[in-house]
PDB file of C-alpha atoms in Angstrom:
ATOM      1  CA  MET A  24      69.860 124.474 101.485  1.00 41.00           C
ATOM      2  CA  PRO A  25      67.423 124.919  98.755  1.00 46.00           C
ATOM      3  CA  PHE A  26      65.887 122.174  97.380  1.00 47.00           C
ATOM      4  CA  PHE A  27      67.161 119.941  95.199  1.00 54.00           C
ATOM      5  CA  GLY A  28      65.035 120.425  91.878  1.00 58.00           C
ATOM      6  CA  SER A  29      66.089 124.236  92.050  1.00 64.00           C
ATOM      7  CA  ASN A  30      67.836 126.051  89.360  1.00 70.00           C
ATOM      8  CA  ASP A  31      69.612 128.271  92.229  1.00 76.00           C
ATOM      9  CA  ALA A  32      72.944 128.195  92.413  1.00 75.00           C
ATOM     10  CA  ILE A  33      74.324 127.630  96.201  1.00 78.00           C
ATOM     11  CA  THR A  34      78.122 128.584  97.410  1.00 78.00           C
ATOM     12  CA  LEU A  35      79.328 125.440  98.943  1.00 74.00           C
ATOM     13  CA  LEU A  36      83.115 125.135 100.051  1.00 76.00           C
ATOM     14  CA  GLY A  37      83.788 128.399  98.628  1.00 76.00           C
ATOM     15  CA  GLY A  38      82.478 127.837  94.957  1.00 76.00           C
ATOM     16  CA  ARG A  39      79.015 128.286  93.668  1.00 79.00           C
ATOM     17  CA  THR A  40      77.421 124.924  92.449  1.00 80.00           C
ATOM     18  CA  TYR A  41      74.079 123.489  91.966  1.00 78.00           C
ATOM     19  CA  PRO A  42      72.329 121.296  94.195  1.00 79.00           C
ATOM     20  CA  VAL A  43      71.660 118.753  92.004  1.00 76.00           C
ATOM     21  CA  GLU A  44      75.283 118.227  91.421  1.00 80.00           C
ATOM     22  CA  VAL A  45      75.315 118.253  95.338  1.00 82.00           C
ATOM     23  CA  ALA A  46      72.690 115.376  94.882  1.00 81.00           C
ATOM     24  CA  LEU A  47      74.291 113.632  92.215  1.00 81.00           C
ATOM     25  CA  LEU A  48      78.149 113.594  94.161  1.00 83.00           C
ATOM     26  CA  VAL A  49      76.433 112.432  97.570  1.00 87.00           C
ATOM     27  CA  LEU A  50      74.528 109.530  95.571  1.00 85.00           C
ATOM     28  CA  ALA A  51      77.598 108.301  93.980  1.00 84.00           C
ATOM     29  CA  ILE A  52      79.022 107.956  97.268  1.00 88.00           C
ATOM     30  CA  VAL A  53      76.760 105.954  98.933  1.00 91.00           C
ATOM     31  CA  LEU A  54      76.339 103.700  95.656  1.00 88.00           C
ATOM     32  CA  VAL A  55      80.157 102.982  95.564  1.00 86.00           C
ATOM     33  CA  VAL A  56      80.095 102.336  99.362  1.00 90.00           C
ATOM     34  CA  LEU A  57      77.122 100.501  99.209  1.00 91.00           C
ATOM     35  CA  LEU A  58      78.105  98.317  96.059  1.00 88.00           C
ATOM     36  CA  SER A  59      81.175  98.107  97.433  1.00 88.00           C
ATOM     37  CA  GLN A  60      79.888  96.106 100.804  1.00 91.00           C
ATOM     38  CA  VAL A  61      77.509  94.152  98.572  1.00 90.00           C
ATOM     39  CA  SER A  62      80.549  92.491  96.687  1.00 88.00           C
ATOM     40  CA  LYS A  63      83.126  92.085  99.142  1.00 89.00           C
ATOM     41  CA  LYS A  64      80.421  90.751 102.254  1.00 92.00           C
ATOM     42  CA  THR A  65      77.482  88.913 100.747  1.00 92.00           C
ATOM     43  CA  VAL A  66      77.788  85.607  99.399  1.00 92.00           C
ATOM     44  CA  THR A  67      75.966  86.887  96.032  1.00 91.00           C
ATOM     45  CA  GLY A  68      78.673  89.753  95.444  1.00 90.00           C
ATOM     46  CA  LEU A  69      81.450  87.335  96.052  1.00 91.00           C
ATOM     47  CA  ALA A  70      80.021  84.922  93.516  1.00 92.00           C
ATOM     48  CA  LEU A  71      79.784  87.641  90.565  1.00 90.00           C
ATOM     49  CA  LEU A  72      83.124  88.291  91.446  1.00 87.00           C
ATOM     50  CA  GLY A  73      84.145  84.745  91.238  1.00 89.00           C
ATOM     51  CA  ILE A  74      82.175  84.796  87.816  1.00 91.00           C
ATOM     52  CA  SER A  75      84.313  87.789  86.887  1.00 86.00           C
ATOM     53  CA  GLU A  76      87.202  85.937  87.392  1.00 85.00           C
ATOM     54  CA  ASP A  77      86.909  82.799  85.845  1.00 88.00           C
ATOM     55  CA  ARG A  78      83.246  82.012  84.866  1.00 90.00           C
ATOM     56  CA  GLU A  79      84.110  78.171  84.425  1.00 91.00           C
ATOM     57  CA  ALA A  80      85.861  77.975  88.013  1.00 91.00           C
ATOM     58  CA  ALA A  81      82.532  79.627  89.451  1.00 90.00           C
ATOM     59  CA  MET A  82      80.208  77.090  87.672  1.00 90.00           C
ATOM     60  CA  LEU A  83      82.584  74.290  89.259  1.00 90.00           C
ATOM     61  CA  ARG A  84      81.824  76.088  92.723  1.00 90.00           C
ATOM     62  CA  GLY A  85      78.151  75.652  92.112  1.00 90.00           C
ATOM     63  CA  VAL A  86      77.218  78.795  91.343  1.00 90.00           C
ATOM     64  CA  ASN A  87      74.422  79.641  88.944  1.00 92.00           C
ATOM     65  CA  VAL A  88      76.542  81.704  86.114  1.00 92.00           C
ATOM     66  CA  ARG A  89      73.138  82.313  84.073  1.00 93.00           C
ATOM     67  CA  ALA A  90      70.851  83.488  86.557  1.00 93.00           C
ATOM     68  CA  LEU A  91      73.401  85.785  88.578  1.00 93.00           C
ATOM     69  CA  ALA A  92      74.697  87.024  84.831  1.00 91.00           C
ATOM     70  CA  LEU A  93      71.067  88.078  84.063  1.00 94.00           C
ATOM     71  CA  GLY A  94      70.275  89.070  87.667  1.00 93.00           C
ATOM     72  CA  ALA A  95      73.266  91.559  87.647  1.00 92.00           C
ATOM     73  CA  PHE A  96      72.466  92.808  84.355  1.00 93.00           C
ATOM     74  CA  ALA A  97      68.836  93.867  85.417  1.00 95.00           C
ATOM     75  CA  ALA A  98      69.906  95.629  88.403  1.00 92.00           C
ATOM     76  CA  SER A  99      72.615  97.442  86.202  1.00 90.00           C
ATOM     77  CA  GLY A 100      69.929  98.648  83.946  1.00 92.00           C
ATOM     78  CA  ALA A 101      67.217  99.041  86.910  1.00 93.00           C
ATOM     79  CA  LEU A 102      70.254 101.346  88.313  1.00 88.00           C
ATOM     80  CA  ALA A 103      71.214 103.417  85.261  1.00 85.00           C
ATOM     81  CA  GLY A 104      67.334 103.911  84.625  1.00 86.00           C
ATOM     82  CA  PHE A 105      66.734 105.527  87.670  1.00 85.00           C
ATOM     83  CA  LEU A 106      70.146 107.352  87.746  1.00 81.00           C
ATOM     84  CA  GLY A 107      69.115 109.054  84.590  1.00 80.00           C
ATOM     85  CA  LEU A 108      66.511 110.899  86.554  1.00 79.00           C
ATOM     86  CA  PHE A 109      69.277 112.470  87.867  1.00 75.00           C
ATOM     87  CA  VAL A 110      71.419 112.908  84.736  1.00 74.00           C
ATOM     88  CA  GLY A 111      69.220 113.951  82.347  1.00 74.00           C
ATOM     89  CA  PRO A 112      68.215 117.005  83.042  1.00 71.00           C
ATOM     90  CA  LYS A 113      71.595 118.124  84.158  1.00 72.00           C
ATOM     91  CA  THR A 114      72.845 117.206  80.642  1.00 71.00           C
ATOM     92  CA  PHE A 115      69.869 117.713  78.693  1.00 72.00           C
ATOM     93  CA  ALA A 116      69.775 114.136  77.181  1.00 69.00           C
ATOM     94  CA  VAL A 117      69.133 113.461  73.884  1.00 73.00           C
ATOM     95  CA  ALA A 118      68.751 110.116  71.924  1.00 71.00           C
ATOM     96  CA  THR A 119      72.751 110.523  70.824  1.00 75.00           C
ATOM     97  CA  LEU A 120      74.208 110.920  74.187  1.00 73.00           C
ATOM     98  CA  GLY A 121      74.775 107.637  75.383  1.00 74.00           C
ATOM     99  CA  SER A 122      77.467 107.077  73.215  1.00 79.00           C
ATOM    100  CA  ALA A 123      79.786 109.541  74.547  1.00 79.00           C
ATOM    101  CA  LEU A 124      78.870 109.291  77.831  1.00 79.00           C
ATOM    102  CA  ALA A 125      79.945 105.451  77.268  1.00 84.00           C
ATOM    103  CA  ILE A 126      83.341 106.866  75.977  1.00 89.00           C
ATOM    104  CA  LYS A 127      83.540 109.040  79.186  1.00 90.00           C
ATOM    105  CA  GLY A 128      82.740 106.335  81.524  1.00 89.00           C
ATOM    106  CA  PHE A 129      85.240 103.984  80.125  1.00 92.00           C
ATOM    107  CA  VAL A 130      87.956 106.675  80.301  1.00 94.00           C
ATOM    108  CA  ALA A 131      86.921 107.271  84.136  1.00 94.00           C
ATOM    109  CA  LEU A 132      87.169 103.260  84.482  1.00 92.00           C
ATOM    110  CA  ALA A 133      90.370 103.188  82.705  1.00 93.00           C
ATOM    111  CA  ILE A 134      92.112 106.231  85.187  1.00 94.00           C
ATOM    112  CA  GLY A 135      90.437 104.693  88.035  1.00 92.00           C
ATOM    113  CA  GLY A 136      91.567 101.046  87.357  1.00 90.00           C
ATOM    114  CA  PHE A 137      89.637  98.182  86.557  1.00 86.00           C
ATOM    115  CA  GLY A 138      87.705  96.468  89.085  1.00 79.00           C
ATOM    116  CA  SER A 139      87.962  99.057  91.757  1.00 82.00           C
ATOM    117  CA  LEU A 140      84.436 101.031  92.883  1.00 80.00           C
ATOM    118  CA  PRO A 141      86.507 103.514  94.502  1.00 85.00           C
ATOM    119  CA  GLY A 142      88.748 103.495  91.699  1.00 89.00           C
ATOM    120  CA  ALA A 143      85.814 104.393  89.731  1.00 88.00           C
ATOM    121  CA  LEU A 144      84.455 107.218  91.019  1.00 88.00           C
ATOM    122  CA  VAL A 145      88.170 109.195  91.567  1.00 91.00           C
ATOM    123  CA  GLY A 146      88.164 108.403  87.725  1.00 93.00           C
ATOM    124  CA  GLY A 147      85.133 110.395  87.141  1.00 91.00           C
ATOM    125  CA  LEU A 148      85.656 112.977  89.371  1.00 90.00           C
ATOM    126  CA  THR A 149      89.010 113.433  87.360  1.00 94.00           C
ATOM    127  CA  VAL A 150      87.534 113.518  84.063  1.00 94.00           C
ATOM    128  CA  GLY A 151      85.119 115.980  85.234  1.00 91.00           C
ATOM    129  CA  LEU A 152      87.498 118.148  86.947  1.00 92.00           C
ATOM    130  CA  VAL A 153      89.457 117.774  84.190  1.00 94.00           C
ATOM    131  CA  GLU A 154      86.936 118.744  81.846  1.00 92.00           C
ATOM    132  CA  SER A 155      85.903 121.750  83.636  1.00 90.00           C
ATOM    133  CA  PHE A 156      88.992 123.162  84.432  1.00 90.00           C
ATOM    134  CA  ALA A 157      90.499 122.479  80.314  1.00 92.00           C
ATOM    135  CA  ALA A 158      86.526 124.178  79.215  1.00 91.00           C
ATOM    136  CA  LEU A 159      87.977 127.294  81.518  1.00 89.00           C
ATOM    137  CA  GLU A 160      91.090 127.755  80.871  1.00 90.00           C
ATOM    138  CA  LEU A 161      91.767 126.377  77.095  1.00 91.00           C
ATOM    139  CA  GLY A 162      87.953 126.582  75.646  1.00 89.00           C
ATOM    140  CA  SER A 163      85.306 123.713  75.595  1.00 88.00           C
ATOM    141  CA  GLN A 164      86.791 122.861  72.160  1.00 90.00           C
ATOM    142  CA  TYR A 165      89.781 121.393  73.735  1.00 91.00           C
ATOM    143  CA  SER A 166      88.249 119.479  77.506  1.00 90.00           C
ATOM    144  CA  ASN A 167      87.914 116.185  75.379  1.00 89.00           C
ATOM    145  CA  ILE A 168      91.497 116.546  74.636  1.00 93.00           C
ATOM    146  CA  ALA A 169      93.007 117.198  78.053  1.00 94.00           C
ATOM    147  CA  VAL A 170      90.906 114.318  79.388  1.00 93.00           C
ATOM    148  CA  PHE A 171      92.548 111.796  76.789  1.00 94.00           C
ATOM    149  CA  VAL A 172      95.870 113.246  77.553  1.00 95.00           C
ATOM    150  CA  VAL A 173      95.677 112.950  81.208  1.00 95.00           C
ATOM    151  CA  LEU A 174      94.450 109.360  80.625  1.00 94.00           C
ATOM    152  CA  ILE A 175      97.423 108.555  78.630  1.00 94.00           C
ATOM    153  CA  ALA A 176      99.489 110.656  81.171  1.00 95.00           C
ATOM    154  CA  ILE A 177      98.254 108.212  84.001  1.00 94.00           C
ATOM    155  CA  LEU A 178      98.279 104.840  82.161  1.00 92.00           C
ATOM    156  CA  MET A 179     101.911 105.599  81.351  1.00 93.00           C
ATOM    157  CA  VAL A 180     103.191 106.094  85.090  1.00 92.00           C
ATOM    158  CA  LYS A 181     100.152 103.334  86.305  1.00 91.00           C
ATOM    159  CA  PRO A 182      99.641 100.905  83.389  1.00 89.00           C
ATOM    160  CA  ALA A 183      96.504  99.635  85.438  1.00 89.00           C
ATOM    161  CA  GLY A 184      94.914 103.073  86.591  1.00 89.00           C
ATOM    162  CA  LEU A 185      94.928 104.920  89.939  1.00 90.00           C
ATOM    163  CA  PHE A 186      93.518 102.174  92.284  1.00 88.00           C
ATOM    164  CA  GLY A 187      93.874  98.914  89.854  1.00 82.00           C
ATOM    165  CA  ARG A 188      96.435  96.074  90.859  1.00 78.00           C
ATOM    166  CA  VAL A 189      98.231  94.219  87.960  1.00 74.00           C
ATOM    167  CA  ARG A 190      97.323  91.041  87.743  1.00 71.00           C
ATOM    168  CA  GLU A 191      99.354  88.169  86.920  1.00 71.00           C
ATOM    169  CA  ARG A 192      98.654  84.413  85.360  1.00 67.00           C
ATOM    170  CA  VAL A 193     101.038  81.867  85.951  1.00 69.00           C
ATOM    171  CA  VAL A 194     100.201  79.059  82.604  1.00 65.00           C
TER     172      VAL A 194
END
């Protein structure tokens, strides 16, 4: 297998792709598994989940909400900067690309289901595949429309997303 910085296409599972795309997929899977385990198995992860559910209840349980929120924000910024090294060369990043990627990320999250890391990964793969197939079959001008049609169809069938859970609160 060529070096991951190579521009030479490789054949994988009967299709042609680039090594950086394989690296991004492997990295995404590793990060989802790692973050899922950290959020479920560590005290800090459970505290962050508690903060996301009910900030005041977490404070009453002795969680330093401010410090954990700042730490989570800093960690997500560092992770985004690191991943930018992989995504930048692939997307020919420009200053205005952030809002387009943020919208696609939100769509991927809605498809997968809020609060589900595996759902976010599946949602991202769904967005990417729908964009690719729509560009191939319908033309690139219709790829964004196809993504939103799929989003609407999924949310009509499963309002919480593919992996999301409906949460009801008794008041």
